[in-house]
Coordinates of N, CA and C in Angstrom, one line a residue:
M4 N 39.2 97.7 -93.3 CA 39.9 99.3 -93.5 C 38.8 100.0 -93.4
T5 N 39.0 101.2 -93.0 CA 37.9 102.6 -93.7 C 37.8 103.3 -95.1
E6 N 37.0 103.4 -95.2 CA 36.7 104.1 -96.4 C 36.4 105.9 -96.4
N7 N 36.6 105.9 -95.3 CA 36.2 107.1 -94.8 C 37.4 108.0 -94.2
T8 N 38.1 109.0 -95.6 CA 39.4 109.4 -95.1 C 39.6 110.8 -95.0
N9 N 37.8 111.7 -94.9 CA 37.1 112.9 -95.1 C 36.6 112.5 -93.7
F10 N 36.8 111.6 -92.7 CA 35.6 111.7 -91.4 C 36.4 113.0 -90.6
D11 N 35.2 113.7 -90.2 CA 35.9 114.7 -88.6 C 34.9 113.5 -88.0
P12 N 36.0 113.9 -86.3 CA 35.1 112.9 -85.4 C 34.5 114.2 -84.7
D13 N 35.0 115.5 -85.2 CA 33.8 116.5 -84.1 C 32.8 116.9 -84.8
K14 N 32.5 116.2 -85.8 CA 30.4 115.9 -86.1 C 30.6 114.8 -86.2
L15 N 31.0 113.9 -84.9 CA 30.2 112.5 -84.6 C 28.7 113.0 -83.8
I16 N 27.7 112.3 -83.0 CA 26.7 112.8 -82.2 C 26.5 111.3 -81.4
V17 N 26.7 111.8 -80.6 CA 26.4 110.3 -79.8 C 25.5 110.9 -78.9
S18 N 24.3 110.2 -79.1 CA 23.5 110.7 -78.3 C 22.2 109.4 -77.4
P19 N 22.3 109.2 -76.6 CA 21.2 108.2 -76.0 C 20.0 107.5 -76.7
L20 N 20.3 106.6 -76.8 CA 19.3 105.8 -77.5 C 17.4 106.0 -77.9
D21 N 17.9 106.2 -76.9 CA 15.8 106.2 -76.1 C 15.4 108.2 -77.2
E22 N 16.8 108.9 -77.2 CA 16.1 110.0 -77.9 C 15.7 109.5 -78.9
L23 N 15.7 108.3 -80.0 CA 15.2 107.7 -81.0 C 14.1 107.0 -81.2
D24 N 13.8 106.7 -81.6 CA 12.7 105.6 -81.7 C 12.9 104.2 -81.7
P25 N 13.7 103.6 -80.3 CA 14.8 102.4 -80.4 C 13.8 101.2 -81.0
L26 N 12.5 100.7 -81.2 CA 12.3 100.2 -81.3 C 12.3 99.8 -83.3
E27 N 12.0 101.3 -83.9 CA 12.7 101.2 -85.4 C 13.8 101.5 -85.5
L28 N 14.8 101.9 -84.5 CA 16.5 101.6 -84.6 C 16.7 100.1 -85.0
R29 N 16.2 99.5 -83.8 CA 16.0 98.0 -84.0 C 16.3 97.0 -85.0
V30 N 15.7 97.5 -85.6 CA 14.1 97.4 -87.0 C 15.9 97.6 -88.0
E31 N 16.2 99.4 -87.9 CA 17.0 99.5 -89.0 C 18.3 99.1 -88.2
I32 N 18.6 98.5 -87.7 CA 20.1 98.1 -87.5 C 20.1 96.2 -87.4
V33 N 19.0 95.6 -87.6 CA 18.7 94.4 -87.6 C 19.5 93.8 -89.0
N34 N 18.2 95.2 -90.3 CA 18.2 95.0 -92.0 C 19.8 95.4 -91.9
A35 N 20.5 96.2 -91.4 CA 21.7 96.7 -92.4 C 23.0 95.8 -90.8
Q36 N 22.4 94.6 -90.9 CA 23.9 93.5 -90.1 C 24.1 93.6 -90.6
E37 N 24.8 93.6 -91.8 CA 26.1 92.8 -92.6 C 26.9 94.2 -92.5
R38 N 26.1 95.5 -92.5 CA 27.1 97.0 -92.6 C 28.2 97.2 -91.4
F39 N 27.4 96.4 -90.0 CA 27.9 96.7 -89.0 C 29.1 95.2 -88.4
W40 N 28.3 94.1 -88.9 CA 29.2 92.5 -88.8 C 29.5 91.7 -89.6
G41 N 29.4 92.5 -91.1 CA 29.4 91.3 -91.5 C 29.2 90.3 -92.1
K42 N 29.7 89.1 -92.2 CA 29.0 88.0 -92.6 C 28.6 86.8 -91.4
R43 N 28.5 87.3 -90.0 CA 28.2 87.0 -88.7 C 27.1 87.8 -88.9
D44 N 26.3 86.5 -87.9 CA 24.1 87.2 -87.8 C 25.2 87.0 -85.9
L45 N 24.6 88.2 -86.0 CA 24.2 88.7 -84.6 C 22.7 88.9 -84.4
S46 N 21.7 89.0 -84.8 CA 20.6 89.0 -85.0 C 20.0 89.1 -83.4
G47 N 20.7 87.6 -83.3 CA 20.1 87.0 -81.9 C 20.6 88.0 -80.7
D48 N 22.2 88.6 -80.5 CA 22.2 90.1 -79.6 C 21.8 90.9 -79.6
H49 N 20.2 91.0 -80.2 CA 19.9 92.2 -80.3 C 18.2 91.9 -80.3
E50 N 18.2 91.0 -79.2 CA 16.3 90.9 -78.5 C 15.9 92.6 -78.9
P51 N 13.9 92.5 -78.7 CA 13.8 93.6 -78.3 C 14.0 94.3 -77.1
H52 N 14.2 93.6 -76.1 CA 14.7 94.0 -74.8 C 15.6 95.2 -74.1
W53 N 16.6 95.0 -75.2 CA 17.9 96.2 -75.3 C 17.3 97.6 -75.7
F54 N 16.1 97.5 -76.4 CA 15.5 98.3 -76.9 C 14.3 99.1 -76.7
R55 N 13.7 98.4 -75.9 CA 12.9 98.5 -75.4 C 13.1 98.8 -73.6
Q56 N 13.5 97.6 -72.3 CA 13.5 97.8 -71.2 C 15.1 98.2 -71.2
F57 N 15.8 98.3 -72.1 CA 17.0 98.6 -72.0 C 17.9 100.1 -72.6
A58 N 16.4 100.5 -73.5 CA 17.0 101.3 -73.9 C 17.8 102.4 -73.5
A59 N 17.3 103.1 -72.5 CA 18.0 104.1 -71.2 C 19.5 103.5 -71.0
G60 N 20.2 103.0 -71.8 CA 21.6 102.4 -71.2 C 22.2 102.2 -72.7
G61 N 21.3 102.4 -74.0 CA 21.9 102.7 -75.6 C 22.6 103.9 -75.4
L62 N 23.2 103.5 -76.3 CA 24.0 104.7 -77.4 C 24.1 105.0 -78.6
V63 N 23.6 106.0 -79.9 CA 23.5 105.8 -80.5 C 24.8 107.2 -81.1
A64 N 25.7 106.5 -82.1 CA 26.9 107.3 -83.1 C 25.9 107.9 -84.3
R65 N 25.7 109.2 -84.6 CA 25.3 109.4 -86.2 C 25.8 110.2 -86.6
Y66 N 26.5 110.3 -87.9 CA 27.7 110.7 -88.6 C 27.3 111.6 -89.9
Q67 N 26.6 112.8 -90.1 CA 25.9 113.7 -91.5 C 24.5 112.4 -91.1
N68 N 23.7 112.5 -89.8 CA 22.8 111.9 -90.3 C 22.7 110.3 -90.6
E69 N 23.3 109.4 -90.8 CA 23.2 108.1 -90.7 C 24.1 107.8 -89.5
I70 N 23.1 106.7 -88.9 CA 23.9 105.2 -88.3 C 25.1 104.8 -88.1
V71 N 26.3 106.0 -87.9 CA 27.0 104.5 -88.2 C 28.1 103.8 -87.0
G72 N 27.0 103.4 -85.7 CA 27.8 103.3 -84.7 C 26.2 102.9 -83.8
Y73 N 26.3 102.0 -82.4 CA 25.7 102.4 -81.3 C 26.5 100.4 -80.4
L74 N 25.5 101.3 -79.4 CA 26.0 100.9 -77.9 C 24.9 100.4 -77.3
L75 N 24.7 98.6 -77.2 CA 23.7 98.3 -76.0 C 24.0 98.1 -75.1
G76 N 23.2 99.2 -73.5 CA 24.1 98.2 -72.4 C 22.9 98.3 -71.1
A77 N 23.2 98.5 -70.0 CA 22.1 98.4 -69.2 C 22.7 99.5 -68.0
F78 N 22.0 99.9 -67.2 CA 22.2 100.2 -66.4 C 21.2 100.1 -65.2
P79 N 21.8 98.9 -64.1 CA 20.4 97.8 -63.1 C 20.4 98.8 -61.9
K80 N 19.4 98.9 -61.4 CA 19.3 99.6 -60.1 C 20.3 98.8 -59.2
E81 N 20.5 97.7 -59.3 CA 21.7 96.8 -58.2 C 22.4 96.2 -58.8
G82 N 23.9 96.5 -58.7 CA 24.9 95.3 -59.9 C 25.8 96.6 -60.6
P83 N 26.0 96.1 -61.3 CA 27.1 97.0 -62.0 C 26.4 97.9 -63.3
S84 N 27.2 98.6 -64.6 CA 26.4 98.9 -65.2 C 26.9 98.1 -65.7
Y85 N 26.5 97.4 -67.2 CA 26.6 96.8 -67.6 C 26.1 96.6 -69.5
I86 N 27.9 96.6 -71.1 CA 27.8 96.7 -71.8 C 27.7 95.5 -72.9
H87 N 26.9 95.7 -73.6 CA 26.0 94.4 -73.9 C 27.2 94.1 -75.7
L88 N 27.2 94.8 -76.2 CA 27.8 95.3 -77.2 C 27.8 96.6 -78.2
V89 N 29.0 96.7 -79.1 CA 29.3 98.3 -79.0 C 29.9 97.4 -80.6
A90 N 29.4 98.5 -81.9 CA 29.7 98.0 -83.0 C 29.6 99.4 -83.9
A91 N 30.7 99.5 -84.9 CA 31.1 100.6 -85.8 C 30.4 99.2 -87.3
R92 N 30.2 100.3 -87.7 CA 30.0 100.0 -88.9 C 30.6 100.1 -89.9
Q93 N 31.2 99.2 -90.4 CA 32.5 98.4 -91.1 C 33.7 99.9 -92.5
D94 N 32.5 100.6 -92.5 CA 33.3 101.3 -93.1 C 33.4 102.4 -92.8
Y95 N 32.9 102.7 -91.5 CA 33.9 103.6 -90.3 C 34.2 103.1 -89.6
R96 N 35.3 101.8 -89.3 CA 36.0 101.1 -88.4 C 36.9 102.0 -88.4
H97 N 37.6 102.1 -87.0 CA 38.9 102.6 -86.6 C 39.8 104.5 -87.1
L98 N 37.7 104.7 -86.4 CA 37.6 106.2 -86.8 C 37.5 106.2 -85.4
G99 N 37.6 105.6 -84.3 CA 37.6 106.5 -82.8 C 35.9 105.9 -82.5
I100 N 35.2 105.5 -83.1 CA 33.4 104.9 -82.8 C 33.6 104.7 -81.9
G101 N 33.9 103.2 -81.5 CA 33.8 102.7 -80.4 C 34.4 103.4 -79.4
R102 N 35.4 103.9 -79.3 CA 35.6 104.6 -78.5 C 34.7 105.1 -78.0
R103 N 34.2 106.2 -78.5 CA 33.3 106.8 -78.0 C 32.2 106.5 -77.6
L104 N 31.6 105.8 -77.8 CA 30.2 105.3 -76.9 C 30.5 104.3 -75.9
Y105 N 32.4 104.1 -75.8 CA 32.5 103.5 -74.2 C 32.2 104.9 -73.8
E106 N 33.5 105.7 -73.8 CA 33.8 106.8 -73.3 C 32.1 107.5 -72.9
A107 N 31.2 107.2 -73.5 CA 29.5 108.4 -73.3 C 29.2 107.2 -72.4
F108 N 29.2 105.8 -72.2 CA 28.7 105.2 -71.4 C 29.1 105.3 -70.2
I109 N 30.5 105.2 -69.7 CA 31.2 105.1 -68.6 C 31.3 106.3 -68.6
A110 N 30.8 107.9 -69.0 CA 30.5 109.2 -68.2 C 29.1 108.8 -67.8
R111 N 27.7 108.2 -67.9 CA 26.4 108.5 -67.4 C 27.4 107.3 -66.5
A112 N 27.8 106.4 -66.5 CA 27.7 105.6 -65.5 C 28.1 106.6 -64.5
K113 N 29.4 107.2 -64.5 CA 29.7 107.7 -63.0 C 29.2 108.4 -62.2
A114 N 27.6 109.1 -63.2 CA 27.3 110.5 -63.7 C 25.7 109.9 -62.7
N115 N 25.8 108.4 -62.8 CA 24.7 107.5 -62.1 C 25.4 107.2 -60.8
L116 N 26.5 107.9 -60.1 CA 27.3 107.4 -59.2 C 27.4 105.8 -59.4
E117 N 27.8 104.9 -60.4 CA 27.9 103.2 -60.7 C 29.3 103.2 -60.3
D118 N 30.1 102.1 -59.6 CA 30.7 101.5 -58.9 C 31.7 100.6 -60.0
E119 N 31.3 100.0 -61.1 CA 32.1 99.1 -62.1 C 31.0 99.2 -63.7
V120 N 32.1 99.1 -64.4 CA 30.8 98.3 -65.6 C 31.8 97.3 -65.9
Q121 N 30.9 96.6 -66.7 CA 31.5 95.0 -67.3 C 31.0 94.8 -68.4
A122 N 31.8 94.4 -69.1 CA 31.7 93.2 -70.5 C 32.3 92.5 -70.9
T123 N 31.9 91.9 -72.1 CA 32.5 90.5 -72.2 C 33.1 90.6 -73.7
A124 N 33.5 89.8 -74.1 CA 33.8 89.6 -75.4 C 34.2 88.6 -75.9
L125 N 34.1 87.6 -76.9 CA 34.5 86.2 -77.2 C 36.4 86.4 -76.8
A126 N 36.4 84.7 -76.5 CA 37.7 84.3 -76.4 C 38.9 84.8 -77.1
D127 N 38.2 84.5 -78.5 CA 39.9 84.5 -79.3 C 39.6 85.9 -80.2
N128 N 38.9 86.7 -79.2 CA 38.6 88.1 -80.2 C 39.7 89.5 -79.7
S129 N 41.2 89.1 -80.1 CA 41.7 89.8 -79.8 C 42.0 91.1 -79.9
N130 N 41.1 91.7 -80.9 CA 40.9 93.0 -81.2 C 40.0 93.8 -79.8
A131 N 38.9 92.9 -79.6 CA 37.8 93.5 -77.9 C 38.7 93.7 -77.2
I132 N 39.5 92.7 -77.2 CA 40.5 92.3 -75.6 C 41.4 93.2 -75.5
A133 N 41.8 93.8 -76.7 CA 42.5 94.9 -76.3 C 42.6 96.2 -77.0
F134 N 41.0 96.2 -77.2 CA 40.1 97.6 -76.7 C 39.9 97.9 -75.7
H135 N 39.7 96.8 -74.8 CA 39.0 97.2 -73.4 C 40.3 97.4 -72.8
S136 N 41.4 96.3 -72.9 CA 42.6 96.7 -72.0 C 43.2 98.4 -72.0
S137 N 42.7 98.7 -73.0 CA 43.5 100.7 -73.9 C 42.4 101.2 -73.0
L138 N 41.3 101.0 -72.9 CA 40.3 101.8 -72.0 C 40.1 101.2 -70.2
G139 N 41.3 100.9 -70.1 CA 41.7 100.6 -67.8 C 41.0 99.7 -68.2
F140 N 40.1 98.7 -68.7 CA 39.2 97.5 -67.9 C 40.4 96.6 -68.0
E141 N 39.8 95.1 -66.7 CA 40.7 94.5 -66.4 C 39.8 93.1 -67.2
G142 N 40.4 92.0 -67.1 CA 40.2 91.2 -68.0 C 40.2 89.6 -67.4
A143 N 40.0 88.4 -67.4 CA 40.0 87.4 -67.7 C 38.8 86.3 -67.7
R144 N 39.7 85.6 -68.7 CA 39.1 84.5 -69.1 C 37.8 83.6 -68.4
I145 N 36.5 83.3 -68.4 CA 35.9 82.6 -67.9 C 35.8 81.3 -68.5
E146 N 36.1 80.2 -68.3 CA 35.4 79.1 -69.6 C 33.6 79.0 -68.7
D147 N 33.0 78.8 -69.8 CA 31.6 78.3 -69.7 C 31.1 79.6 -69.2
Y148 N 31.1 80.6 -69.8 CA 30.6 81.7 -68.9 C 29.5 82.0 -69.7
A149 N 29.5 81.8 -70.8 CA 28.2 81.6 -71.9 C 27.1 80.1 -72.5
G150 N 27.7 79.6 -71.6 CA 27.1 78.3 -71.6 C 28.1 77.2 -71.4
P151 N 27.9 76.0 -71.7 CA 29.4 74.8 -71.8 C 29.6 75.6 -73.1
G152 N 31.7 75.2 -73.5 CA 32.1 75.7 -74.1 C 32.3 76.8 -74.9
E153 N 31.1 77.8 -74.2 CA 31.1 78.7 -74.9 C 32.2 80.3 -74.1
D154 N 33.5 80.0 -73.8 CA 34.3 80.7 -73.1 C 34.1 82.3 -73.1
R155 N 34.2 82.7 -72.8 CA 34.1 84.9 -72.7 C 35.4 85.3 -71.8
V156 N 35.3 87.0 -72.2 CA 36.5 87.0 -71.1 C 35.2 87.5 -70.9
F157 N 35.8 88.0 -69.3 CA 34.9 89.3 -68.2 C 35.6 90.1 -68.5
F158 N 34.7 91.4 -68.6 CA 35.8 92.6 -68.4 C 35.8 93.3 -67.0
S159 N 36.4 94.4 -66.3 CA 35.2 95.0 -64.9 C 36.2 96.1 -64.9
L160 N 35.8 97.8 -65.3 CA 36.8 98.7 -65.1 C 35.5 99.2 -63.7
R161 N 36.8 99.5 -63.0 CA 36.3 100.6 -61.3 C 36.1 101.8 -61.9
L162 N 34.9 102.3 -61.3 CA 34.8 103.6 -61.4 C 35.0 104.2 -60.0
T163 N 35.2 103.7 -58.9 CA 35.4 104.4 -57.9 C 37.1 103.3 -56.7
E164 N 37.2 104.2 -56.2 CA 38.1 103.6 -55.3 C 37.3 102.7 -53.8
G165 N 37.7 101.6 -53.5 CA 37.5 101.0 -52.6 C 36.8 99.1 -52.3

């Protein structure tokens, strides 16, 4: 549960990841991983290429000069936009930060005239599945999506008709 009862969403600043030093931000996030992910070790999901080649697709959420959330994503030249992962610091959960990051990414995809945004979630993550559904994503479980025995729910959000 959140500890920030005085949180003012109007003071949350969402900006492109590449407006900061992305590699420095990566170090900060990985070092603070427990504040975002608890006991789960997701350092492997924070490969440097997400902060180098794909930094332009990432977003960072700051509140009172602290990083409280981030999104790693990409806008490929061909194919749909893709959200790799999103995180809100544990003491800032359930305050709409993840939603604001997704909405900002989707708005950027629309501005880029993208047709679709895709994302995945662990098949047993009911919170992530409900979150994506609440944003209008359609999802389907795909067996072995991330390798043998690694099922994922694959989400797609159409941005254009057709």
